[in-house]
């Protein structure tokens, strides 16, 4: 007889492990299967996010930011730094220690909450059975009242640039460079391209980012995207829009190996550029290989994601799917919220995710962040709206910190004054936009934010002033005349 659980979660990334913990908290007998192992064959819970995504990239962003500050900005504060150097292997080792610490945290949480952690590969069979293939290749069957698929995503590879050792790498390889490449190419000016491109640019690489689209950060509010592009240009990130990569050739031998990339510009003319390393980050695809049998009844949508409804139910009663493997933004917090929702639904509670308010953050310096609707989306919807913007250059705290690039933008409904979107590029943009998310979650008006007292001097005052500016009441800036 196979062991029976109330809930079996496949995948221990931020969607799966959060779902498993919440299910166990709700009194459900829960198992979570994951196949991620380290070089010693030890389970590494946390999925992409913890092992090769959010956390390691932020560790390197923080290390490289400190180096860059010491190199570029300390002198403006009167701090002299002579003989500054970067030890890349030490930086990578620190990143690995951060990951291990967090891996242990999830293992501890599973133990504390009574989640059974199974090491191996899970496959959904008909009749709500899950086949688990252990690392030794042996299989066993477990049965579940409810199954939650949370197998995440993998980097997309493109034919013109097949991965090659540590020369042409995906985002995972770009977290492992052991030295600073002199000439670094990046394909894709999306979130990963900007974040990892920034890491290596700060450490001294000449970075060229080739982006197929003609529009920069097409999902962002375009006023913020334009402001961000100006800032990145000042940081010497060479972002080439309308550049579609068509081929690549490896040249040279050993340490002098380089990659020659061919790309077509917007005018169709082909150009060639040579790099020491190339990062391919053109998006991710859902991870569904070998995940379910044909008779399991699970269907994919037209883009290859597991088909689910608004509450993450697949076509099979009792089988759910969450996180990157289903529609919606590929973000850790989106998957975690889905995980909590599904656990609550299984426990018989009412739950839903507010997909209108998923915050987006790009952890460059300064950060770019937004939530709610962009001005382009509001305009397209035909809603009447008003906008307040405020530059960090007029915020005392930002000037004191020499962090005065960027702005905050608040969009509100013209009649009801309800906040529709909050957008920012600048210091602490992610935290400020989070304040916007809380406001929007509580259906706040721009006036509600404007009437809220903000501490002085804080970066948050830019959000306050942008909310005031919605009705032309900003204090620390002349307001535009309104009709
Ligand atoms: P994953 O984290 O991919 O986890 C899936 C897990 O399922 C894995 O552990 C895998 O081993 C396991 N698995 C797969 N198939 C099976 C199977 N058949 N049996 C058993 N186990 C299986 N998002 C953010 O919100 N903020 C960020 O700052 C951020 N930074 C990122 C930086 C980088 C470089 C990358 C690559 C991604 C980043 N992301 C970020 C995206 C984020 O990592 C993903 O959205 C998130 O990890 C998705 O969570 P998930 O649980 O759905 O899947
Ligand atoms: P992305 O979708 O953000 O960006 C990929 C970019 O590559 C796009 O701008 C696309 O136009 C471009 N592109 C595609 N094919 C191309 C080609 N042949 N030549 C040139 N450009 C091409 O994807 P990503 O940056 O790989 O990130 C993957 C996922 O990981 C995203 O969904 C993102 O949400 C998530 N992520 C999030 C964070 C964060 O929240 N801070 C950080 C990293 C990754």
Tab-separated table of N, CA, C and O in Angstrom, residues 42-100:
chain	number	residue	atom	x	y	z
A	42	UNK	N	22.975	16.348	-1.677
A	42	UNK	CA	22.100	16.781	-0.591
A	42	UNK	C	20.968	17.650	-1.151
A	42	UNK	O	21.209	18.469	-2.047
A	43	UNK	N	19.749	17.478	-0.615
A	43	UNK	CA	18.603	18.253	-1.093
A	43	UNK	C	18.829	19.742	-0.871
A	43	UNK	O	19.335	20.147	0.175
A	44	UNK	N	18.465	20.536	-1.862
A	44	UNK	CA	18.586	21.993	-1.720
A	44	UNK	C	17.214	22.598	-1.972
A	44	UNK	O	16.829	22.862	-3.114
A	45	UNK	N	16.466	22.772	-0.896
A	45	UNK	CA	15.114	23.302	-1.036
A	45	UNK	C	15.167	24.783	-1.412
A	45	UNK	O	16.146	25.466	-1.134
A	46	UNK	N	14.126	25.276	-2.050
A	46	UNK	CA	14.052	26.706	-2.374
A	46	UNK	C	13.955	26.998	-3.859
A	46	UNK	O	13.727	28.135	-4.263
A	47	UNK	N	14.179	25.960	-4.692
A	47	UNK	CA	13.954	26.107	-6.129
A	47	UNK	C	14.871	27.104	-6.805
A	47	UNK	O	15.976	27.408	-6.326
A	48	UNK	N	14.413	27.608	-7.938
A	48	UNK	CA	15.179	28.583	-8.721
A	48	UNK	C	15.465	29.808	-7.877
A	48	UNK	O	16.594	30.317	-7.832
A	49	UNK	N	14.419	30.309	-7.220
A	49	UNK	CA	14.503	31.562	-6.466
A	49	UNK	C	15.697	31.553	-5.517
A	49	UNK	O	16.522	32.464	-5.533
A	50	UNK	N	15.789	30.487	-4.729
A	50	UNK	CA	16.831	30.470	-3.713
A	50	UNK	C	18.183	29.990	-4.266
A	50	UNK	O	19.228	30.518	-3.893
A	51	UNK	N	18.164	29.025	-5.165
A	51	UNK	CA	19.436	28.423	-5.596
A	51	UNK	C	20.132	29.169	-6.730
A	51	UNK	O	21.354	29.278	-6.741
A	52	UNK	N	19.348	29.662	-7.694
A	52	UNK	CA	19.989	30.319	-8.856
A	52	UNK	C	19.205	31.546	-9.328
A	52	UNK	O	19.313	31.944	-10.486
A	53	UNK	N	18.383	32.133	-8.449
A	53	UNK	CA	17.524	33.231	-8.910
A	53	UNK	C	17.587	34.441	-8.003
A	53	UNK	O	18.636	35.080	-7.858
A	54	UNK	N	16.451	34.734	-7.375
A	54	UNK	CA	16.282	35.970	-6.597
A	54	UNK	C	17.428	36.206	-5.611
A	54	UNK	O	18.037	37.281	-5.605
A	55	UNK	N	17.700	35.203	-4.791
A	55	UNK	CA	18.626	35.426	-3.674
A	55	UNK	C	20.086	35.523	-4.141
A	55	UNK	O	20.766	36.502	-3.807
A	56	UNK	N	20.601	34.565	-4.937
A	56	UNK	CA	21.998	34.727	-5.377
A	56	UNK	C	22.208	35.986	-6.213
A	56	UNK	O	23.252	36.654	-6.092
A	57	UNK	N	21.208	36.337	-7.052
A	57	UNK	CA	21.407	37.549	-7.872
A	57	UNK	C	21.446	38.785	-6.979
A	57	UNK	O	22.242	39.695	-7.210
A	58	UNK	N	20.619	38.782	-5.922
A	58	UNK	CA	20.650	39.950	-5.025
A	58	UNK	C	21.941	39.979	-4.204
A	58	UNK	O	22.466	41.048	-3.892
A	59	UNK	N	22.452	38.795	-3.856
A	59	UNK	CA	23.734	38.763	-3.123
A	59	UNK	C	24.820	39.413	-3.980
A	59	UNK	O	25.596	40.250	-3.495
A	60	UNK	N	24.859	39.062	-5.271
A	60	UNK	CA	25.891	39.650	-6.146
A	60	UNK	C	25.603	41.121	-6.429
A	60	UNK	O	26.534	41.931	-6.562
A	61	UNK	N	24.321	41.471	-6.522
A	61	UNK	CA	23.987	42.893	-6.723
A	61	UNK	C	24.475	43.706	-5.523
A	61	UNK	O	25.026	44.796	-5.691
A	62	UNK	N	24.298	43.168	-4.320
A	62	UNK	CA	24.730	43.911	-3.133
A	62	UNK	C	26.254	44.013	-3.073
A	62	UNK	O	26.790	45.089	-2.803
A	63	UNK	N	26.945	42.890	-3.345
A	63	UNK	CA	28.419	42.933	-3.302
A	63	UNK	C	28.945	43.938	-4.331
A	63	UNK	O	29.794	44.780	-4.022
A	64	UNK	N	28.419	43.836	-5.550
A	64	UNK	CA	28.946	44.700	-6.617
A	64	UNK	C	28.581	46.163	-6.364
A	64	UNK	O	29.348	47.068	-6.700
A	65	UNK	N	27.430	46.399	-5.727
A	65	UNK	CA	27.049	47.778	-5.412
A	65	UNK	C	28.025	48.383	-4.399
A	65	UNK	O	28.440	49.542	-4.534
A	66	UNK	N	28.395	47.572	-3.407
A	66	UNK	CA	29.337	48.082	-2.396
A	66	UNK	C	30.670	48.445	-3.067
A	66	UNK	O	31.253	49.494	-2.791
A	67	UNK	N	31.133	47.562	-3.969
A	67	UNK	CA	32.396	47.824	-4.657
A	67	UNK	C	32.285	49.110	-5.480
A	67	UNK	O	33.158	49.984	-5.435
A	68	UNK	N	31.179	49.221	-6.211
A	68	UNK	CA	30.988	50.369	-7.098
A	68	UNK	C	30.921	51.668	-6.299
A	68	UNK	O	31.505	52.688	-6.675
A	69	UNK	N	30.209	51.619	-5.175
A	69	UNK	CA	30.110	52.808	-4.316
A	69	UNK	C	31.503	53.219	-3.842
A	69	UNK	O	31.848	54.398	-3.891
A	70	UNK	N	32.257	52.210	-3.385
A	70	UNK	CA	33.597	52.513	-2.871
A	70	UNK	C	34.455	53.121	-3.979
A	70	UNK	O	35.231	54.052	-3.759
A	71	UNK	N	34.274	52.607	-5.182
A	71	UNK	CA	35.066	53.044	-6.327
A	71	UNK	C	34.637	54.413	-6.836
A	71	UNK	O	35.463	55.261	-7.151
A	72	UNK	N	33.310	54.632	-6.923
A	72	UNK	CA	32.795	55.818	-7.618
A	72	UNK	C	32.275	56.906	-6.682
A	72	UNK	O	32.446	58.086	-6.961
A	73	UNK	N	31.545	56.523	-5.632
A	73	UNK	CA	30.816	57.545	-4.879
A	73	UNK	C	31.443	57.957	-3.565
A	73	UNK	O	31.140	59.031	-3.063
A	74	UNK	N	32.280	57.072	-2.991
A	74	UNK	CA	32.814	57.425	-1.672
A	74	UNK	C	33.545	58.768	-1.707
A	74	UNK	O	33.478	59.533	-0.761
A	75	UNK	N	34.232	59.034	-2.820
A	75	UNK	CA	35.042	60.269	-2.854
A	75	UNK	C	34.167	61.515	-2.710
A	75	UNK	O	34.596	62.492	-2.117
A	76	UNK	N	32.916	61.448	-3.193
A	76	UNK	CA	32.045	62.626	-3.054
A	76	UNK	C	31.682	62.860	-1.592
A	76	UNK	O	31.248	63.935	-1.216
A	77	UNK	N	31.831	61.817	-0.756
A	77	UNK	CA	31.568	61.953	0.688
A	77	UNK	C	32.851	62.275	1.446
A	77	UNK	O	32.851	62.295	2.672
A	78	UNK	N	33.937	62.435	0.700
A	78	UNK	CA	35.214	62.745	1.344
A	78	UNK	C	35.945	61.513	1.843
A	78	UNK	O	36.855	61.603	2.672
A	79	UNK	N	35.502	60.330	1.383
A	79	UNK	CA	36.166	59.093	1.838
A	79	UNK	C	37.134	58.637	0.755
A	79	UNK	O	36.710	58.390	-0.386
A	80	UNK	N	38.407	58.526	1.125
A	80	UNK	CA	39.406	58.111	0.140
A	80	UNK	C	39.579	56.595	0.198
A	80	UNK	O	39.628	56.004	1.275
A	81	UNK	N	39.597	55.968	-0.964
A	81	UNK	CA	39.816	54.519	-1.035
A	81	UNK	C	40.969	54.268	-1.987
A	81	UNK	O	40.825	54.493	-3.192
A	82	UNK	N	42.091	53.843	-1.458
A	82	UNK	CA	43.220	53.540	-2.343
A	82	UNK	C	43.329	52.031	-2.515
A	82	UNK	O	42.932	51.267	-1.645
A	83	UNK	N	43.878	51.647	-3.641
A	83	UNK	CA	44.152	50.227	-3.912
A	83	UNK	C	42.943	49.320	-3.717
A	83	UNK	O	43.032	48.242	-3.132
A	84	UNK	N	41.791	49.794	-4.163
A	84	UNK	CA	40.566	48.984	-4.050
A	84	UNK	C	40.656	47.812	-5.024
A	84	UNK	O	41.091	47.972	-6.154
A	85	UNK	N	40.241	46.637	-4.574
A	85	UNK	CA	40.247	45.509	-5.509
A	85	UNK	C	39.052	44.613	-5.221
A	85	UNK	O	38.454	44.680	-4.143
A	86	UNK	N	38.713	43.775	-6.183
A	86	UNK	CA	37.600	42.855	-5.992
A	86	UNK	C	38.131	41.426	-6.134
A	86	UNK	O	38.833	41.113	-7.087
A	87	UNK	N	37.747	40.597	-5.166
A	87	UNK	CA	38.122	39.183	-5.200
A	87	UNK	C	36.846	38.429	-5.612
A	87	UNK	O	35.975	38.156	-4.772
A	88	UNK	N	36.735	38.149	-6.908
A	88	UNK	CA	35.478	37.574	-7.411
A	88	UNK	C	35.181	36.211	-6.781
A	88	UNK	O	34.052	35.975	-6.329
A	89	UNK	N	36.171	35.286	-6.709
A	89	UNK	CA	35.840	34.000	-6.064
A	89	UNK	C	35.301	34.173	-4.639
A	89	UNK	O	34.380	33.469	-4.230
A	90	UNK	N	35.837	35.150	-3.888
A	90	UNK	CA	35.339	35.376	-2.519
A	90	UNK	C	33.893	35.885	-2.557
A	90	UNK	O	33.059	35.515	-1.728
A	91	UNK	N	33.600	36.728	-3.544
A	91	UNK	CA	32.238	37.253	-3.689
A	91	UNK	C	31.267	36.102	-3.988
A	91	UNK	O	30.160	36.033	-3.443
A	92	UNK	N	31.714	35.180	-4.856
A	92	UNK	CA	30.860	34.042	-5.232
A	92	UNK	C	30.683	33.108	-4.030
A	92	UNK	O	29.591	32.589	-3.780
A	93	UNK	N	31.754	32.929	-3.254
A	93	UNK	CA	31.656	32.069	-2.060
A	93	UNK	C	30.666	32.656	-1.054
A	93	UNK	O	29.866	31.942	-0.453
A	94	UNK	N	30.695	33.978	-0.874
A	94	UNK	CA	29.732	34.613	0.048
A	94	UNK	C	28.313	34.343	-0.420
A	94	UNK	O	27.431	33.961	0.344
A	95	UNK	N	28.118	34.497	-1.745
A	95	UNK	CA	26.788	34.244	-2.325
A	95	UNK	C	26.346	32.813	-2.011
A	95	UNK	O	25.198	32.574	-1.601
A	96	UNK	N	27.273	31.854	-2.172
A	96	UNK	CA	26.930	30.449	-1.912
A	96	UNK	C	26.575	30.218	-0.442
A	96	UNK	O	25.685	29.436	-0.119
A	97	UNK	N	27.272	30.945	0.447
A	97	UNK	CA	26.973	30.795	1.892
A	97	UNK	C	25.576	31.318	2.199
A	97	UNK	O	24.852	30.752	3.011
A	98	UNK	N	25.217	32.418	1.536
A	98	UNK	CA	23.869	32.979	1.741
A	98	UNK	C	22.824	31.936	1.329
A	98	UNK	O	21.847	31.688	2.046
A	99	UNK	N	23.069	31.294	0.190
A	99	UNK	CA	22.109	30.288	-0.305
A	99	UNK	C	21.986	29.151	0.716
A	99	UNK	O	20.871	28.760	1.096
A	100	UNK	N	23.141	28.633	1.176
A	100	UNK	CA	23.112	27.500	2.116
A	100	UNK	C	22.346	27.867	3.384
A	100	UNK	O	21.541	27.089	3.900
